[in-house]
PDB file of C-alpha atoms in Angstrom:
ATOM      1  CA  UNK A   1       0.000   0.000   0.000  1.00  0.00           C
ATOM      2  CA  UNK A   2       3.060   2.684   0.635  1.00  0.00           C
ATOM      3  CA  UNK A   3       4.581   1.553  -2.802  1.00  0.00           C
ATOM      4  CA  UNK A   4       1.365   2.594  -4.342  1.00  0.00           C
ATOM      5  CA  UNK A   5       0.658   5.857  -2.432  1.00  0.00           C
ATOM      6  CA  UNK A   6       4.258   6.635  -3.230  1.00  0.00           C
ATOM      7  CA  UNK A   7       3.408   6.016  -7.180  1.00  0.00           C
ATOM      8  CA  UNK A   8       0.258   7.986  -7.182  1.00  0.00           C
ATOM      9  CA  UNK A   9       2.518  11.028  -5.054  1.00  0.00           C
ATOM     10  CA  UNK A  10       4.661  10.936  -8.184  1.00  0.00           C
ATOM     11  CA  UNK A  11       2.043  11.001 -11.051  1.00  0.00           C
ATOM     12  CA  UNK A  12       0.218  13.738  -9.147  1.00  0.00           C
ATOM     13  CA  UNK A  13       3.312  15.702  -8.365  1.00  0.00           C
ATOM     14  CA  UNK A  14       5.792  15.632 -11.915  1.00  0.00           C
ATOM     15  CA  UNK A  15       9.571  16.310 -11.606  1.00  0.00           C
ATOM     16  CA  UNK A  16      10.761  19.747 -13.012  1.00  0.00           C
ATOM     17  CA  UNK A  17      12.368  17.770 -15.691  1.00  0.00           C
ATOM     18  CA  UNK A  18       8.880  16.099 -16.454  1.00  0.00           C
ATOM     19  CA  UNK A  19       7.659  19.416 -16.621  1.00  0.00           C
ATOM     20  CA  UNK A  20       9.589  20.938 -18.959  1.00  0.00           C
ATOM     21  CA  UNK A  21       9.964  17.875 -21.464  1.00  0.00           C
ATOM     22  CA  UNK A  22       5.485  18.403 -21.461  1.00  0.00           C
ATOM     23  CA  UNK A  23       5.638  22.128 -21.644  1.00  0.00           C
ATOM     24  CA  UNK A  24       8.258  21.971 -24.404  1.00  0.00           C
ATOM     25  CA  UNK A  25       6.212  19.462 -26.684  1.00  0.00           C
ATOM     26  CA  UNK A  26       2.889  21.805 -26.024  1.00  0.00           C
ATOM     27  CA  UNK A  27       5.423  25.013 -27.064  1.00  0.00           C
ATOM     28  CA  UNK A  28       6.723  22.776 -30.255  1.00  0.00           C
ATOM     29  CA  UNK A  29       3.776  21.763 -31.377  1.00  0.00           C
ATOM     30  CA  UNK A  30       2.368  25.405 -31.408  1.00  0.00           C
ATOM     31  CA  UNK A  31       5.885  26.952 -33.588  1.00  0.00           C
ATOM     32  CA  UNK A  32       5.214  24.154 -35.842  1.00  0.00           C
ATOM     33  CA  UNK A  33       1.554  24.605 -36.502  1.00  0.00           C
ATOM     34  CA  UNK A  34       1.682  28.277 -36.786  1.00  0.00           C
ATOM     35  CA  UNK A  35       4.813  28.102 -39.627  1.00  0.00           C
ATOM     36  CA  UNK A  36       3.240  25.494 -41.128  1.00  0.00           C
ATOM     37  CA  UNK A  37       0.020  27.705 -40.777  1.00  0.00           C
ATOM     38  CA  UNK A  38       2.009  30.364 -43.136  1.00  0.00           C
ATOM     39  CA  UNK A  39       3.233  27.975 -45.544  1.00  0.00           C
ATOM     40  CA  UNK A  40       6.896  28.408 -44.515  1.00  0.00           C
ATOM     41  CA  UNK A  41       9.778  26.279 -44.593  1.00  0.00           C
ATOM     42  CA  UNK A  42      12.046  25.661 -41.866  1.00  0.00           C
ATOM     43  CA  UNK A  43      14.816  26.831 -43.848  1.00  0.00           C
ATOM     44  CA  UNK A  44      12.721  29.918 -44.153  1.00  0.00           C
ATOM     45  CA  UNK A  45      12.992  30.199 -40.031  1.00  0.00           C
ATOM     46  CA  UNK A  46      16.649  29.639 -39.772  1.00  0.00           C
ATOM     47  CA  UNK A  47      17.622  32.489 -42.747  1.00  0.00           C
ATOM     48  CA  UNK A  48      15.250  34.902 -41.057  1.00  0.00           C
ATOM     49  CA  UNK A  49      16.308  34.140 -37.348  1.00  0.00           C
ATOM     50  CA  UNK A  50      20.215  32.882 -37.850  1.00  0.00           C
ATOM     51  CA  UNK A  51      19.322  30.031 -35.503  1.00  0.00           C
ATOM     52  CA  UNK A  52      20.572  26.653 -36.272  1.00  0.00           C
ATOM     53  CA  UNK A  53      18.380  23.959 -38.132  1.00  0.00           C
ATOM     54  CA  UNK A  54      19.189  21.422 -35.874  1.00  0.00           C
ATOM     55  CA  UNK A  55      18.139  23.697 -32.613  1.00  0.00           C
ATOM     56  CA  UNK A  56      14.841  24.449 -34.507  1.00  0.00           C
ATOM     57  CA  UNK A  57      14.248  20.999 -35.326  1.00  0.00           C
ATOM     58  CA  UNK A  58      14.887  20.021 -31.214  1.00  0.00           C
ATOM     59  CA  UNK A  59      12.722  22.260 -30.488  1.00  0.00           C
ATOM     60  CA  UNK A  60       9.380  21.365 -33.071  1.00  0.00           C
ATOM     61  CA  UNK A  61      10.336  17.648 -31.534  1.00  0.00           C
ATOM     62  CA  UNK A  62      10.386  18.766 -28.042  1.00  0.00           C
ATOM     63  CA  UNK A  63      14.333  17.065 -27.862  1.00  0.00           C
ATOM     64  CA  UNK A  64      15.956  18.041 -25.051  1.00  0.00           C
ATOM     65  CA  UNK A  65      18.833  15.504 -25.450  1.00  0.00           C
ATOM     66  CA  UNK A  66      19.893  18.052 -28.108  1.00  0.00           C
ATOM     67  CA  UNK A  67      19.108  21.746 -26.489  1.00  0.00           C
ATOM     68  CA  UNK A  68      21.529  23.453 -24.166  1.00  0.00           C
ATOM     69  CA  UNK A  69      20.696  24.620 -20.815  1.00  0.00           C
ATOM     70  CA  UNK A  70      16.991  25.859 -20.090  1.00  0.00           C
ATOM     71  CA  UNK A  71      17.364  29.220 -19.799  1.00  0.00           C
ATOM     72  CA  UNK A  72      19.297  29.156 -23.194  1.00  0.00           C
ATOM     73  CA  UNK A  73      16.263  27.220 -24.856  1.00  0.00           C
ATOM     74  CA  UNK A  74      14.256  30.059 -23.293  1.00  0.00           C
ATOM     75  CA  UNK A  75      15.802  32.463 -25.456  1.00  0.00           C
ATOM     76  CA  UNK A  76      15.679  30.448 -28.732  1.00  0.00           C
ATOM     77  CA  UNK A  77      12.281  29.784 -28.338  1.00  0.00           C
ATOM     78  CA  UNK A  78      11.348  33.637 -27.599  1.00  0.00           C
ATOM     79  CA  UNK A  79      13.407  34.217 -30.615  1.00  0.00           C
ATOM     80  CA  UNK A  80      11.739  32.021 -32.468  1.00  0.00           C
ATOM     81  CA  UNK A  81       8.253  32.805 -31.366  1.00  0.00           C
ATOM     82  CA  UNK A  82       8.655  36.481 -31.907  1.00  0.00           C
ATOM     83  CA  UNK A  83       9.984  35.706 -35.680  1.00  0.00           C
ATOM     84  CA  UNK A  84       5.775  33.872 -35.819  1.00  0.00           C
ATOM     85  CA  UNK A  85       4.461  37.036 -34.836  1.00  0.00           C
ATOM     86  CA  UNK A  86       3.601  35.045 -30.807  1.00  0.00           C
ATOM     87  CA  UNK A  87       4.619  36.505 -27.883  1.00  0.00           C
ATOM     88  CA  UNK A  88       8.008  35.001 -27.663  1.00  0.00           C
ATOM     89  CA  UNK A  89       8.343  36.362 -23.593  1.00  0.00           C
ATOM     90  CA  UNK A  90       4.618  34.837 -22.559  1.00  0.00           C
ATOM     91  CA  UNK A  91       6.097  31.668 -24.186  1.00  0.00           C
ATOM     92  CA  UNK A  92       9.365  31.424 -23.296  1.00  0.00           C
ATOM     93  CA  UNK A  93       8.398  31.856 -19.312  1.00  0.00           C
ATOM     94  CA  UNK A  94       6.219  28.593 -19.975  1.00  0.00           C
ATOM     95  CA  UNK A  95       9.177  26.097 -19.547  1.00  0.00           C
ATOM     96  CA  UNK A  96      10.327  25.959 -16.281  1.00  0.00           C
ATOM     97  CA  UNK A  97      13.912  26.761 -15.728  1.00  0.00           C
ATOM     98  CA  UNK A  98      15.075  24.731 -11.984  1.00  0.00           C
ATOM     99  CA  UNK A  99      14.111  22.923  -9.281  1.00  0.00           C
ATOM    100  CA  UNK A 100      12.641  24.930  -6.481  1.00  0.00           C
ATOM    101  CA  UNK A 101      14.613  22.634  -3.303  1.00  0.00           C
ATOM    102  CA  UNK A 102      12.537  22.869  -0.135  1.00  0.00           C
ATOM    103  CA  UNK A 103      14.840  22.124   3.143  1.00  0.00           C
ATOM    104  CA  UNK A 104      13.199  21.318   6.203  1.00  0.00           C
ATOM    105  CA  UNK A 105      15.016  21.889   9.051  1.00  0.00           C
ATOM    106  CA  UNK A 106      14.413  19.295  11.705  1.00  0.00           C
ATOM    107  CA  UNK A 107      15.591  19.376  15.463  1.00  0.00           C
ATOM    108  CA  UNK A 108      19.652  17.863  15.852  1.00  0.00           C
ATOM    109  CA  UNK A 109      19.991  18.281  19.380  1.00  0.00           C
ATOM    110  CA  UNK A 110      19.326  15.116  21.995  1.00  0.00           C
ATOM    111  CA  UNK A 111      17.072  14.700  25.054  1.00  0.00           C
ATOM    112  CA  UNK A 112      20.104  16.195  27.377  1.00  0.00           C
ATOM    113  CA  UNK A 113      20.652  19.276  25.093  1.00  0.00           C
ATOM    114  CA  UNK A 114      17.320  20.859  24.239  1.00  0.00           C
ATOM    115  CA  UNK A 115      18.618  24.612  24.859  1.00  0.00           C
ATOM    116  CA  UNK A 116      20.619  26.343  21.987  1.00  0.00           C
ATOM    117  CA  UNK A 117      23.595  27.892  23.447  1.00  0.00           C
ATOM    118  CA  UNK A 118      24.904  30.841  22.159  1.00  0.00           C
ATOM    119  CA  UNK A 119      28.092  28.925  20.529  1.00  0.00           C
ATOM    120  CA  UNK A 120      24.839  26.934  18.726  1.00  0.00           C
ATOM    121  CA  UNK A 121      23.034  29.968  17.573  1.00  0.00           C
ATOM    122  CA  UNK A 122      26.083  31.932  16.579  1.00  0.00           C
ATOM    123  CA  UNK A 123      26.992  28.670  13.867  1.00  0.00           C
ATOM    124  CA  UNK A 124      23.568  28.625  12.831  1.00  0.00           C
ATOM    125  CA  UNK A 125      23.424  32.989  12.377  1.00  0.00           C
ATOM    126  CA  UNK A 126      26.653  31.451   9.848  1.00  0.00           C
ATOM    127  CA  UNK A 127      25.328  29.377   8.077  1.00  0.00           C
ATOM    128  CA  UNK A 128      21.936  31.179   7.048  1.00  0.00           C
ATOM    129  CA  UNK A 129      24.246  34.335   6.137  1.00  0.00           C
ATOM    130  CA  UNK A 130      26.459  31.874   3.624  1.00  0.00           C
ATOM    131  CA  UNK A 131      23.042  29.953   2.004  1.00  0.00           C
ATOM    132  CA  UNK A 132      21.847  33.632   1.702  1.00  0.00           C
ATOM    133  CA  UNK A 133      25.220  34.926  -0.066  1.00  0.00           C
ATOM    134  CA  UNK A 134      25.028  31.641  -2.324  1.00  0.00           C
ATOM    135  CA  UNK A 135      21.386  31.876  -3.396  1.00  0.00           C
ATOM    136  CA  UNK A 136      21.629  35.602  -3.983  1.00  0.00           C
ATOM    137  CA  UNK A 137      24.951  35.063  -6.249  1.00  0.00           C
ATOM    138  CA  UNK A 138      23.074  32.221  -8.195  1.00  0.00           C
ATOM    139  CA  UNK A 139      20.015  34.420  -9.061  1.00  0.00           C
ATOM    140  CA  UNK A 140      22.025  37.011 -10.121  1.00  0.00           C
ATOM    141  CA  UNK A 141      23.877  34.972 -12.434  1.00  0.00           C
ATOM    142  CA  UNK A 142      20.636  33.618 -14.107  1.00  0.00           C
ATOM    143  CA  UNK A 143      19.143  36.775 -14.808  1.00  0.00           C
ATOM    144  CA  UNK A 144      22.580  38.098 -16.400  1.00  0.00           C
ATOM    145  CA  UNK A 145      22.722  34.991 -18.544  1.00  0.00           C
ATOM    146  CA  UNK A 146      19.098  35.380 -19.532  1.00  0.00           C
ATOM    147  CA  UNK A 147      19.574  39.507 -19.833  1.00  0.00           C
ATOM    148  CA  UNK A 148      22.223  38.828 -21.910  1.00  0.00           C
ATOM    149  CA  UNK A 149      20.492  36.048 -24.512  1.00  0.00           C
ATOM    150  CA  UNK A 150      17.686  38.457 -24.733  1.00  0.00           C
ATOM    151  CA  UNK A 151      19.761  41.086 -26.108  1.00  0.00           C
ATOM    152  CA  UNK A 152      21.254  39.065 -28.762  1.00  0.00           C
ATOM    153  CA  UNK A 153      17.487  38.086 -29.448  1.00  0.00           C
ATOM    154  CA  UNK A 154      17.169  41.801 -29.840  1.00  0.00           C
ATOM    155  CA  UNK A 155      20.035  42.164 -31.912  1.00  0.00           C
ATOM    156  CA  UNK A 156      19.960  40.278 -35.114  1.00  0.00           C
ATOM    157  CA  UNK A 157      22.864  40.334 -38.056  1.00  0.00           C
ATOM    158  CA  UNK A 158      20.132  42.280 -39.879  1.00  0.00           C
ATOM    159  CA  UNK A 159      20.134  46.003 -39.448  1.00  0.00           C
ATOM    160  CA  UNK A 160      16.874  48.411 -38.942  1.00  0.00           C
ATOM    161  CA  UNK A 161      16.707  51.591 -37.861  1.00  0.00           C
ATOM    162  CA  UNK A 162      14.086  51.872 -35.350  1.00  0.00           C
ATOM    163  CA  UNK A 163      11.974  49.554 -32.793  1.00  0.00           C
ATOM    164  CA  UNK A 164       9.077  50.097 -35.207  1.00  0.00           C
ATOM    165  CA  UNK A 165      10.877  48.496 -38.288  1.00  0.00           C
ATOM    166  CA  UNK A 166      12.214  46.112 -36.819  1.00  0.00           C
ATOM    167  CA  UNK A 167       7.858  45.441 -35.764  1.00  0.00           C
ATOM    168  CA  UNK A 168       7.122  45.699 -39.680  1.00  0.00           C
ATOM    169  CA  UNK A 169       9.813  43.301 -40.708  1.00  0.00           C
ATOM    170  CA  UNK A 170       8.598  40.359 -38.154  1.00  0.00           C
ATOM    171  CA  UNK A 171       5.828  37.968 -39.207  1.00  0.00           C
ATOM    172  CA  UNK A 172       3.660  39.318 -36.736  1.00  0.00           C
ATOM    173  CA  UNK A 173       1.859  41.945 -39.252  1.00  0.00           C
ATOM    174  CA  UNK A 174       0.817  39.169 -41.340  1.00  0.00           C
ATOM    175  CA  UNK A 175      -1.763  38.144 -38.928  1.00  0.00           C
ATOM    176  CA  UNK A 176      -3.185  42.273 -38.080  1.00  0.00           C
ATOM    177  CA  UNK A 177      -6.481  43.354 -39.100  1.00  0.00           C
ATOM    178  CA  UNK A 178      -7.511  46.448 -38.814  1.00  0.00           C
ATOM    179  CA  UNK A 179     -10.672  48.508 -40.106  1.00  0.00           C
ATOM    180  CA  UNK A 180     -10.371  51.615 -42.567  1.00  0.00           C
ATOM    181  CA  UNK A 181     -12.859  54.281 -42.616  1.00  0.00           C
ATOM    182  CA  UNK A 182     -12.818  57.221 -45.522  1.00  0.00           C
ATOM    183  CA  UNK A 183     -13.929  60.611 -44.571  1.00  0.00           C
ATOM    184  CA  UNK A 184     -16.632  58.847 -41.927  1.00  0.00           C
ATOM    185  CA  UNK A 185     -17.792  56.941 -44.699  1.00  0.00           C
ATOM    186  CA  UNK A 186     -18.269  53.377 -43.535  1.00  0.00           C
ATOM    187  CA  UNK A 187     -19.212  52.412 -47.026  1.00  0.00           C
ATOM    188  CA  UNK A 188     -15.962  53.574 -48.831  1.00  0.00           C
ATOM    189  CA  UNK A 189     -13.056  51.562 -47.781  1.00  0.00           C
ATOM    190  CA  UNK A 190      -9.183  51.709 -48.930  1.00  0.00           C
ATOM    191  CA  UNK A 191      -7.913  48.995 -50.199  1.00  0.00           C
ATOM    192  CA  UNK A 192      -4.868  47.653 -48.645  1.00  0.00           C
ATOM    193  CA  UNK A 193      -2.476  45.110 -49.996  1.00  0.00           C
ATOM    194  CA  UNK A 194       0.460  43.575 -48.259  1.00  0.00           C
ATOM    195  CA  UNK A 195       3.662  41.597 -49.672  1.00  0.00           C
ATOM    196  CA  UNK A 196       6.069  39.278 -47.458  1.00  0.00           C
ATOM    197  CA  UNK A 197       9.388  38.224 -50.004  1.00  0.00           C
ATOM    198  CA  UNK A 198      10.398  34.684 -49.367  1.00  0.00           C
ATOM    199  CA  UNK A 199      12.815  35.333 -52.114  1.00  0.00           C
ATOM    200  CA  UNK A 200      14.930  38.108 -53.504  1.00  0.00           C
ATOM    201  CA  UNK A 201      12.169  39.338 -56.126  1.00  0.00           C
ATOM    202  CA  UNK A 202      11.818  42.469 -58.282  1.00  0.00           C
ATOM    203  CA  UNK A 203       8.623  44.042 -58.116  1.00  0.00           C
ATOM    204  CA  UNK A 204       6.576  47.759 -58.876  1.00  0.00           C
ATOM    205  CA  UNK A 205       3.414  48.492 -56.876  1.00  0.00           C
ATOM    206  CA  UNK A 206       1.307  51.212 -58.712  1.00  0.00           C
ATOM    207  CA  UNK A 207      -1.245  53.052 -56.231  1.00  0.00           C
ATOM    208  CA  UNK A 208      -4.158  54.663 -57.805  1.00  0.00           C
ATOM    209  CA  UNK A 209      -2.593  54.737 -61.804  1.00  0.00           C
ATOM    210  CA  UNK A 210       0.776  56.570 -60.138  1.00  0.00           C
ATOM    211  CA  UNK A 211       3.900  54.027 -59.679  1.00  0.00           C
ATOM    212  CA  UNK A 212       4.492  53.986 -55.549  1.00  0.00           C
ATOM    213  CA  UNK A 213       7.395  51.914 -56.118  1.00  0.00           C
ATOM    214  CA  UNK A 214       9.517  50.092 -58.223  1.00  0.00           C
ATOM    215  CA  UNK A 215      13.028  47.643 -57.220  1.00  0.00           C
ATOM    216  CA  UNK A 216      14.569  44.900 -56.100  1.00  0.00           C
ATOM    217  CA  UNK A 217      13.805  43.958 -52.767  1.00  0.00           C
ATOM    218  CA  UNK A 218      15.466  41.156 -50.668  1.00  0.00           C
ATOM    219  CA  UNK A 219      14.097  38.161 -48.550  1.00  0.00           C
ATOM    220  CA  UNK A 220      12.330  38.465 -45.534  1.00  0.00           C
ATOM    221  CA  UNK A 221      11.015  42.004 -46.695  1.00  0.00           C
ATOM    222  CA  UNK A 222       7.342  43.111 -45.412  1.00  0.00           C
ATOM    223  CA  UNK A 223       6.056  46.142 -47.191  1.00  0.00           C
ATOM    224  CA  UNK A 224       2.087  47.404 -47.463  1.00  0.00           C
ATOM    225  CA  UNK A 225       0.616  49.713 -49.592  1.00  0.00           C
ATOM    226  CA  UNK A 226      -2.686  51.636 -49.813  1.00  0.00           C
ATOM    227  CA  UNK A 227      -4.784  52.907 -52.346  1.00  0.00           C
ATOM    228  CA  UNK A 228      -8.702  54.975 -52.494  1.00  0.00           C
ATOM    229  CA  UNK A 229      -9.400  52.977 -55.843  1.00  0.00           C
ATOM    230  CA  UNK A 230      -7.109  50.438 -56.793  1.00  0.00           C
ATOM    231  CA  UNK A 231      -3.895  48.773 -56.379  1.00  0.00           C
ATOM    232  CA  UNK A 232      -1.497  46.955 -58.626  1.00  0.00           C
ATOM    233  CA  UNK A 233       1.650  44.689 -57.421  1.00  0.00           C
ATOM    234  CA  UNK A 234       3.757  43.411 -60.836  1.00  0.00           C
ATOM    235  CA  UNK A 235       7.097  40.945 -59.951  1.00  0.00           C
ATOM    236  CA  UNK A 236       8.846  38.848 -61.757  1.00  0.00           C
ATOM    237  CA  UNK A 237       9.448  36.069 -59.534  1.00  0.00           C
ATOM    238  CA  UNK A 238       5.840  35.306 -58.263  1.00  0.00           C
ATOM    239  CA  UNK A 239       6.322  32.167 -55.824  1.00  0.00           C
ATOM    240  CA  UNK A 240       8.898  34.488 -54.250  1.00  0.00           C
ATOM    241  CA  UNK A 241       5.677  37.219 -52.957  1.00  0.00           C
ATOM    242  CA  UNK A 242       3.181  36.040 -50.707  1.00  0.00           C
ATOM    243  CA  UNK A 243       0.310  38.835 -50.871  1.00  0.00           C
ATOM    244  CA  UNK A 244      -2.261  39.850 -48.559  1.00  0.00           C
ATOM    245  CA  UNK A 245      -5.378  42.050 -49.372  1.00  0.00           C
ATOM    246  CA  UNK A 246      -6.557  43.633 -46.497  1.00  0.00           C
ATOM    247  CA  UNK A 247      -4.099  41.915 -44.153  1.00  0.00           C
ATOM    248  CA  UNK A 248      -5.961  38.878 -44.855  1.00  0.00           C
ATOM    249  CA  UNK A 249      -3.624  34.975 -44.611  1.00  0.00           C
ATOM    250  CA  UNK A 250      -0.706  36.032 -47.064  1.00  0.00           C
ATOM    251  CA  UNK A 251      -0.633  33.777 -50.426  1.00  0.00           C
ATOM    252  CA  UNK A 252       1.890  33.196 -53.239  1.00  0.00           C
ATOM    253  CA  UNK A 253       1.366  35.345 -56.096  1.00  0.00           C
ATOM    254  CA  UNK A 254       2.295  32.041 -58.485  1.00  0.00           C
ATOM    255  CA  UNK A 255       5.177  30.011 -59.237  1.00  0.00           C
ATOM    256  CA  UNK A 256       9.245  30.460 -58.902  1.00  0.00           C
ATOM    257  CA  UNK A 257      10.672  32.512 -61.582  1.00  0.00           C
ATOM    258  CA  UNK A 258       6.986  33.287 -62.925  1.00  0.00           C
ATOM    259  CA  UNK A 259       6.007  36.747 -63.936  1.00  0.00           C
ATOM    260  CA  UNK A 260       2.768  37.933 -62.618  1.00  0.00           C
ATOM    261  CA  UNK A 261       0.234  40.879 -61.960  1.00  0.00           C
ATOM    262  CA  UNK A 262      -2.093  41.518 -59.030  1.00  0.00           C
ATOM    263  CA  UNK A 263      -4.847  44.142 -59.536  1.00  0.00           C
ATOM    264  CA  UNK A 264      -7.339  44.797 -56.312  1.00  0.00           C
ATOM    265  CA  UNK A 265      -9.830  47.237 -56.432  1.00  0.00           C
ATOM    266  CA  UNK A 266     -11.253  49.843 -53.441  1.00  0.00           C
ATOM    267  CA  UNK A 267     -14.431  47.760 -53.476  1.00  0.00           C
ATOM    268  CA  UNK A 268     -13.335  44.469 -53.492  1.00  0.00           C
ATOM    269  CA  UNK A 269     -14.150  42.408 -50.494  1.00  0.00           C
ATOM    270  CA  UNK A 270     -12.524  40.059 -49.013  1.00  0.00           C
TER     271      UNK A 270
END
């Protein structure tokens, strides 16, 4: 009857390590479903984030055999998450970093010594002072290790100019919506349409009959356009643009290496 009670005490209360193989399979699954969602490659992932296929791949398989230390996987996986357009911190904090280690301090002393003497309590003043100096000095290393990893998130080989670019270039606008009103006019609507390069393309956007723009623009590029009437996106390399009309799910324009033209009217719904 113990050996059971001692079973069920286990299956009721997980290890840490337990923990964080189940939270990192629910966090896998939910990277993997939401690139796949986009119709991205992970190849696509590691040019964009500069993390290493075989970390990406650990992580999608929740493989902790081949991931470094938690509170490294922490960062790839805000990294990672925030490349999605997810909250990378909200899902980073889900995996449990260590093992909170309860001591319980139980009476040492025998039936002829009951009374602390001073000598006793002095010791013992020690010792919580040194535990105290010890925990403090491994918290602080944690959060440096984990400060630092999250500015290297921060920090990618690409270069923008401002927080908001940096916003505009992530995944995350794919997924927006937002309403457009004219002049108060609920009934008159802008059209809006959106591109997101998976390959180096060349393409010219002309917004109401006047060309907005017109070049070469690399991978991993997310522009969006406006127009009152209508909207035109030409490239020459159509399965490299994945276009959204009013910030609708993004899709290919056509095939690799295949010209194509987009026109979307102002009263076009979508």
């Amino acid at each position: 009857m113990k050996w059971l009670r001692r079973k069920e005490t286990q299956a009721l209360n997980p290890s840490v390590e337990e923990q964080r193989e189940q939270a990192l399979a629910e966090i896998g699954a939910k990277l993997k479903s939401t690139r796949e969602g986009y119709g991205f490659e992970l190849d696509d992932v590691v040019n964009y984030t500069k993390i290493v296929r075989k970390l990406l791949e650990a992580i999608e398989e929740a493989d902790l055999n081949n991931l470094p230390e938690p509170v490294y996987i922490r960062g790839l996986i805000r990294r990672y998450a925030d490349a999605l357009g997810l909250d990378g911190e909200q899902m980073a904090n889900q995996l449990p970093i260590e093992e909170v280690h309860r001591v319980n301090l139980k009476p040492s002393w025998t039936e002829n010594s009951r009374q602390l003497r001073p000598f006793h309590l002095y010791l013992l003043y020690i010792g919580v002072i040194v535990c105290s100096v010890s925990s403090l000095s491994h918290v602080l290393n944690t959060t440096t290790i984990a400060n630092n990893l999250e500015l290297e998130a921060k920090s990618p080989k690409e270069v923008f100019t401002s927080k908001q670019q940096d916003k505009e270039l992530t995944l995350e606008s794919v997924n927006n919506k937002q309403n457009s009103n004219i002049n108060g006019d609920l009934n008159n609507k802008q059209v809006q349409v959106g591109v997101v390069l998976k390959d180096s393309s060349w393409i010219r956007v002309e917004v109401d009959g006047k060309t907005e723009f017109e070049g070469r623009l690399p991978q991993g590029t997310n522009r969006t356009w406006k127009a009152q009437s209508q909207l035109t996106v030409k490239t020459d390399n159509a399965g490299g643009v994945m276009v959204s009309v009013n910030q609708e799910q993004p899709k290919p324009m056509g095939k690799l290496g295949k010209a194509e033209q987009v026109t979307v009217a102002a009263n076009t719904r979508s």
